[in-house]
CSV table of N, CA and C in Angstrom, one decimal:
chain,number,residue,atom,x,y,z
A,24,UNK,N,122.8,-4.3,79.7
A,24,UNK,CA,122.2,-3.5,78.6
A,24,UNK,C,123.0,-3.8,77.3
A,25,UNK,N,122.4,-4.3,76.3
A,25,UNK,CA,123.1,-4.5,75.0
A,25,UNK,C,123.6,-3.2,74.4
A,26,UNK,N,124.8,-3.4,73.8
A,26,UNK,CA,125.4,-2.2,73.2
A,26,UNK,C,125.2,-2.3,71.7
A,27,UNK,N,124.7,-1.2,71.1
A,27,UNK,CA,124.4,-1.3,69.6
A,27,UNK,C,125.7,-1.6,68.9
A,28,UNK,N,125.6,-2.4,67.8
A,28,UNK,CA,126.8,-2.9,67.1
A,28,UNK,C,127.6,-1.8,66.5
A,29,UNK,N,127.0,-0.6,66.2
A,29,UNK,CA,127.8,0.5,65.6
A,29,UNK,C,128.4,1.4,66.7
A,30,UNK,N,128.2,1.2,67.9
A,30,UNK,CA,128.6,2.0,69.0
A,30,UNK,C,130.1,1.8,69.3
A,31,UNK,N,130.8,2.9,69.5
A,31,UNK,CA,132.2,2.9,70.0
A,31,UNK,C,132.1,2.7,71.5
A,32,UNK,N,132.9,1.8,72.1
A,32,UNK,CA,132.8,1.5,73.5
A,32,UNK,C,133.9,2.3,74.2
A,33,UNK,N,133.4,3.1,75.2
A,33,UNK,CA,134.3,3.9,76.0
A,33,UNK,C,134.3,3.3,77.4
A,34,UNK,N,135.4,2.7,77.8
A,34,UNK,CA,135.6,2.2,79.1
A,34,UNK,C,136.5,3.1,79.9
A,35,UNK,N,136.0,3.6,81.1
A,35,UNK,CA,136.8,4.5,81.9
A,35,UNK,C,138.1,3.8,82.3
A,36,UNK,N,138.1,2.5,82.6
A,36,UNK,CA,139.3,1.9,83.0
A,36,UNK,C,140.4,1.9,82.0
A,37,UNK,N,140.0,2.1,80.7
A,37,UNK,CA,141.0,2.2,79.6
A,37,UNK,C,141.8,3.5,79.7
A,38,UNK,N,141.3,4.5,80.5
A,38,UNK,CA,141.9,5.8,80.6
A,38,UNK,C,142.5,5.9,82.0
A,39,UNK,N,142.9,4.8,82.7
A,39,UNK,CA,143.4,4.8,84.0
A,39,UNK,C,144.7,5.6,84.1
A,40,UNK,N,145.5,5.7,83.0
A,40,UNK,CA,146.8,6.4,83.1
A,40,UNK,C,146.7,7.8,82.5
A,41,UNK,N,145.5,8.2,82.0
A,41,UNK,CA,145.3,9.6,81.5
A,41,UNK,C,145.4,10.5,82.7
A,42,UNK,N,146.2,11.5,82.6
A,42,UNK,CA,146.5,12.4,83.8
A,42,UNK,C,145.3,13.2,84.2
A,43,UNK,N,144.3,13.3,83.4
A,43,UNK,CA,143.1,14.1,83.8
A,43,UNK,C,141.9,13.2,84.1
A,44,UNK,N,141.6,12.2,83.2
A,44,UNK,CA,140.4,11.4,83.5
A,44,UNK,C,140.7,10.4,84.6
A,45,UNK,N,141.9,9.9,84.7
A,45,UNK,CA,142.3,9.0,85.8
A,45,UNK,C,141.4,7.8,86.0
A,46,UNK,N,140.9,7.3,84.9
A,46,UNK,CA,140.1,6.1,84.9
A,46,UNK,C,138.7,6.3,85.5
A,47,UNK,N,138.3,7.5,85.8
A,47,UNK,CA,137.0,7.8,86.4
A,47,UNK,C,137.0,7.5,87.9
A,48,UNK,N,138.2,7.3,88.5
A,48,UNK,CA,138.3,7.0,89.9
A,48,UNK,C,138.4,8.3,90.7
A,49,UNK,N,137.6,8.4,91.7
A,49,UNK,CA,137.6,9.6,92.6
A,49,UNK,C,139.0,9.9,93.0
A,50,UNK,N,139.4,11.2,93.0
A,50,UNK,CA,140.7,11.6,93.6
A,50,UNK,C,140.7,13.1,93.8
A,51,UNK,N,141.5,13.5,94.7
A,51,UNK,CA,141.7,14.9,94.9
A,51,UNK,C,143.2,15.1,94.5
A,52,UNK,N,143.4,15.8,93.3
A,52,UNK,CA,144.7,15.9,92.7
A,52,UNK,C,145.8,16.4,93.7
A,53,UNK,N,145.5,17.2,94.6
A,53,UNK,CA,146.6,17.7,95.5
A,53,UNK,C,146.8,16.8,96.7
A,54,UNK,N,146.1,15.7,96.8
A,54,UNK,CA,146.4,14.7,97.9
A,54,UNK,C,146.9,13.4,97.3
A,55,UNK,N,147.6,12.7,98.1
A,55,UNK,CA,148.1,11.3,97.7
A,55,UNK,C,146.9,10.4,97.6
A,56,UNK,N,146.9,9.4,96.7
A,56,UNK,CA,145.7,8.5,96.6
A,56,UNK,C,145.3,7.9,97.9
A,57,UNK,N,146.2,7.6,98.7
A,57,UNK,CA,145.9,6.9,100.0
A,57,UNK,C,145.0,7.8,100.9
A,58,UNK,N,145.1,9.1,100.7
A,58,UNK,CA,144.3,10.0,101.6
A,58,UNK,C,142.8,9.9,101.3
A,59,UNK,N,142.4,9.5,100.1
A,59,UNK,CA,141.0,9.4,99.7
A,59,UNK,C,140.4,8.1,100.2
A,60,UNK,N,141.2,7.1,100.5
A,60,UNK,CA,140.6,5.9,101.0
A,60,UNK,C,139.7,5.2,100.0
A,61,UNK,N,138.5,4.8,100.4
A,61,UNK,CA,137.6,4.2,99.6
A,61,UNK,C,136.5,5.1,99.1
A,62,UNK,N,136.8,6.4,99.2
A,62,UNK,CA,135.8,7.4,98.8
A,62,UNK,C,135.5,7.3,97.3
A,63,UNK,N,134.2,7.7,96.9
A,63,UNK,CA,133.8,7.8,95.5
A,63,UNK,C,133.3,9.2,95.4
A,64,UNK,N,133.3,9.7,94.2
A,64,UNK,CA,132.8,11.0,93.8
A,64,UNK,C,132.6,12.0,94.9
A,65,UNK,N,132.4,13.2,94.7
A,65,UNK,CA,132.3,13.8,93.4
A,65,UNK,C,133.7,13.9,92.7
A,66,UNK,N,133.7,13.8,91.4
A,66,UNK,CA,134.9,13.8,90.7
A,66,UNK,C,135.5,15.3,90.6
A,67,UNK,N,136.8,15.3,90.4
A,67,UNK,CA,137.5,16.6,90.3
A,67,UNK,C,137.1,17.3,89.0
A,68,UNK,N,137.0,18.6,89.0
A,68,UNK,CA,136.6,19.4,87.9
A,68,UNK,C,137.4,19.1,86.6
A,69,UNK,N,138.7,18.9,86.8
A,69,UNK,CA,139.5,18.5,85.6
A,69,UNK,C,139.1,17.2,85.0
A,70,UNK,N,138.7,16.3,85.8
A,70,UNK,CA,138.2,15.0,85.2
A,70,UNK,C,136.9,15.2,84.4
A,71,UNK,N,136.0,16.0,85.0
A,71,UNK,CA,134.8,16.2,84.3
A,71,UNK,C,135.0,16.9,82.9
A,72,UNK,N,135.8,17.9,82.9
A,72,UNK,CA,136.1,18.7,81.7
A,72,UNK,C,136.8,17.8,80.7
A,73,UNK,N,137.8,17.0,81.1
A,73,UNK,CA,138.5,16.1,80.2
A,73,UNK,C,137.6,15.0,79.6
A,74,UNK,N,136.8,14.4,80.5
A,74,UNK,CA,135.8,13.4,80.0
A,74,UNK,C,134.9,14.0,79.0
A,75,UNK,N,134.3,15.2,79.3
A,75,UNK,CA,133.4,15.8,78.3
A,75,UNK,C,134.0,16.1,77.0
A,76,UNK,N,135.3,16.5,77.0
A,76,UNK,CA,136.0,16.7,75.7
A,76,UNK,C,136.3,15.4,75.0
A,77,UNK,N,136.6,14.4,75.7
A,77,UNK,CA,136.9,13.1,75.1
A,77,UNK,C,135.6,12.5,74.5
A,78,UNK,N,134.5,12.6,75.2
A,78,UNK,CA,133.3,12.0,74.7
A,78,UNK,C,132.8,12.8,73.5
A,79,UNK,N,133.0,14.1,73.5
A,79,UNK,CA,132.6,14.9,72.3
A,79,UNK,C,133.4,14.5,71.1
A,80,UNK,N,134.7,14.3,71.3
A,80,UNK,CA,135.6,13.9,70.2
A,80,UNK,C,135.2,12.5,69.7
A,81,UNK,N,134.9,11.6,70.6
A,81,UNK,CA,134.6,10.2,70.2
A,81,UNK,C,133.2,10.2,69.5
A,82,UNK,N,132.3,11.0,69.9
A,82,UNK,CA,131.0,11.1,69.2
A,82,UNK,C,131.2,11.7,67.8
A,83,UNK,N,132.1,12.7,67.7
A,83,UNK,CA,132.3,13.3,66.4
A,83,UNK,C,132.9,12.2,65.4
A,84,UNK,N,133.8,11.4,66.0
A,84,UNK,CA,134.5,10.3,65.2
A,84,UNK,C,133.6,9.2,64.8
A,85,UNK,N,132.8,8.7,65.8
A,85,UNK,CA,132.1,7.5,65.7
A,85,UNK,C,130.5,7.6,65.6
A,86,UNK,N,130.0,8.7,66.0
A,86,UNK,CA,128.5,8.9,65.9
A,86,UNK,C,127.8,8.3,67.1
A,87,UNK,N,128.2,7.2,67.6
A,87,UNK,CA,127.6,6.6,68.7
A,87,UNK,C,128.6,6.0,69.7
A,88,UNK,N,128.5,6.3,71.0
A,88,UNK,CA,129.5,5.9,72.0
A,88,UNK,C,128.7,5.3,73.1
A,89,UNK,N,129.1,4.1,73.6
A,89,UNK,CA,128.6,3.5,74.8
A,89,UNK,C,129.6,3.6,75.9
A,90,UNK,N,129.2,4.3,77.0
A,90,UNK,CA,130.1,4.4,78.1
A,90,UNK,C,129.8,3.2,79.0
A,91,UNK,N,130.8,2.4,79.2
A,91,UNK,CA,130.5,1.1,80.0
A,91,UNK,C,131.5,1.0,81.1
A,92,UNK,N,131.1,0.2,82.1
A,92,UNK,CA,132.0,-0.1,83.3
A,92,UNK,C,131.7,-1.6,83.6
A,93,UNK,N,132.6,-2.2,84.4
A,93,UNK,CA,132.4,-3.5,84.8
A,93,UNK,C,131.1,-3.6,85.7
A,94,UNK,N,130.3,-4.7,85.5
A,94,UNK,CA,129.0,-4.8,86.2
A,94,UNK,C,129.1,-4.7,87.8
A,95,UNK,N,130.2,-5.1,88.3
A,95,UNK,CA,130.4,-5.1,89.8
A,95,UNK,C,131.2,-4.0,90.3
A,96,UNK,N,131.5,-3.0,89.5
A,96,UNK,CA,132.2,-1.8,89.9
A,96,UNK,C,131.3,-0.6,90.2
A,97,UNK,N,130.6,-0.7,91.3
A,97,UNK,CA,129.6,0.3,91.6
A,97,UNK,C,130.1,1.7,91.7
A,98,UNK,N,131.3,2.0,92.2
A,98,UNK,CA,131.8,3.4,92.3
A,98,UNK,C,132.1,3.9,91.0
A,99,UNK,N,132.8,3.1,90.1
A,99,UNK,CA,133.1,3.6,88.8
A,99,UNK,C,131.8,3.7,87.9
A,100,UNK,N,130.8,2.9,88.2
A,100,UNK,CA,129.6,3.0,87.4
A,100,UNK,C,128.9,4.3,87.8
A,101,UNK,N,128.9,4.6,89.1
A,101,UNK,CA,128.3,5.9,89.6
A,101,UNK,C,129.0,7.1,89.0
A,102,UNK,N,130.3,7.0,89.0
A,102,UNK,CA,131.1,8.1,88.4
A,102,UNK,C,130.9,8.2,86.9
A,103,UNK,N,130.7,7.1,86.2
A,103,UNK,CA,130.5,7.1,84.8
A,103,UNK,C,129.1,7.8,84.5
A,104,UNK,N,128.1,7.6,85.3
A,104,UNK,CA,126.8,8.2,85.2
A,104,UNK,C,127.0,9.7,85.4
A,105,UNK,N,127.7,10.1,86.4
A,105,UNK,CA,127.9,11.5,86.7
A,105,UNK,C,128.7,12.2,85.6
A,106,UNK,N,129.7,11.6,85.1
A,106,UNK,CA,130.5,12.1,83.9
A,106,UNK,C,129.6,12.3,82.7
A,107,UNK,N,128.8,11.3,82.4
A,107,UNK,CA,127.9,11.3,81.2
A,107,UNK,C,126.9,12.4,81.4
A,108,UNK,N,126.3,12.5,82.6
A,108,UNK,CA,125.3,13.6,82.8
A,108,UNK,C,126.0,14.9,82.7
A,109,UNK,N,127.2,15.1,83.2
A,109,UNK,CA,127.9,16.4,83.1
A,109,UNK,C,128.2,16.7,81.7
A,110,UNK,N,128.5,15.7,80.9
A,110,UNK,CA,128.7,16.0,79.4
A,110,UNK,C,127.5,16.5,78.8
A,111,UNK,N,126.3,15.9,79.1
A,111,UNK,CA,125.1,16.3,78.6
A,111,UNK,C,124.7,17.8,79.0
A,112,UNK,N,125.1,18.1,80.2
A,112,UNK,CA,124.8,19.5,80.6
A,112,UNK,C,125.8,20.5,80.1
A,113,UNK,N,127.1,20.2,80.1
A,113,UNK,CA,128.1,21.1,79.7
A,113,UNK,C,128.1,21.3,78.2
A,114,UNK,N,128.1,20.2,77.5
A,114,UNK,CA,128.3,20.2,76.0
A,114,UNK,C,127.0,20.3,75.2
A,115,UNK,N,126.0,19.7,75.7
A,115,UNK,CA,124.7,19.7,75.0
A,115,UNK,C,123.6,20.6,75.5
A,116,UNK,N,123.9,21.3,76.7
A,116,UNK,CA,123.0,22.2,77.2
A,116,UNK,C,121.8,21.7,77.9
A,117,UNK,N,121.8,20.4,78.3
A,117,UNK,CA,120.7,19.8,79.0
A,117,UNK,C,120.5,20.4,80.4
A,118,UNK,N,119.3,20.4,80.9
A,118,UNK,CA,119.1,20.8,82.3
A,118,UNK,C,119.4,19.6,83.2
A,119,UNK,N,119.6,19.8,84.5
A,119,UNK,CA,119.8,18.7,85.4
A,119,UNK,C,118.5,17.9,85.5
A,120,UNK,N,117.4,18.5,85.4
A,120,UNK,CA,116.1,17.7,85.4
A,120,UNK,C,116.0,16.8,84.2
A,121,UNK,N,116.4,17.3,83.0
A,121,UNK,CA,116.3,16.5,81.8
A,121,UNK,C,117.3,15.3,81.9
A,122,UNK,N,118.5,15.5,82.4
A,122,UNK,CA,119.5,14.5,82.6
A,122,UNK,C,119.0,13.4,83.6
A,123,UNK,N,118.5,13.9,84.7
A,123,UNK,CA,117.9,13.0,85.7
A,123,UNK,C,116.8,12.1,85.2
A,124,UNK,N,115.9,12.7,84.4
A,124,UNK,CA,114.8,12.0,83.8
A,124,UNK,C,115.3,11.0,82.8
A,125,UNK,N,116.2,11.3,82.0
A,125,UNK,CA,116.7,10.4,80.9
A,125,UNK,C,117.5,9.3,81.5
A,126,UNK,N,118.1,9.5,82.6
A,126,UNK,CA,119.0,8.4,83.2
A,126,UNK,C,118.2,7.6,84.2
A,127,UNK,N,117.0,7.9,84.5
A,127,UNK,CA,116.1,7.1,85.4
A,127,UNK,C,116.6,7.3,86.8
């Protein structure tokens, strides 16, 4: 999918060291990473809230933000979709039905 020229690009992997977003990778904060194995989502609540705040801030600064992942990173892509949908529901007041319809 082409990214509009004026869009700020938000890559979850760029936030791998953020203590809350954790690169959009599934984790259970009170377990060691090895305990989760190859599990993906659902994301921890602190990740969802931190991502929603970050996206709101970036949208205020740039007006347009493209949330992107590597094409072959299916679990991070799924988590990015969940995080973006959660942002729309938490910060913008969208319903789950509206989010599902808009994301196809």
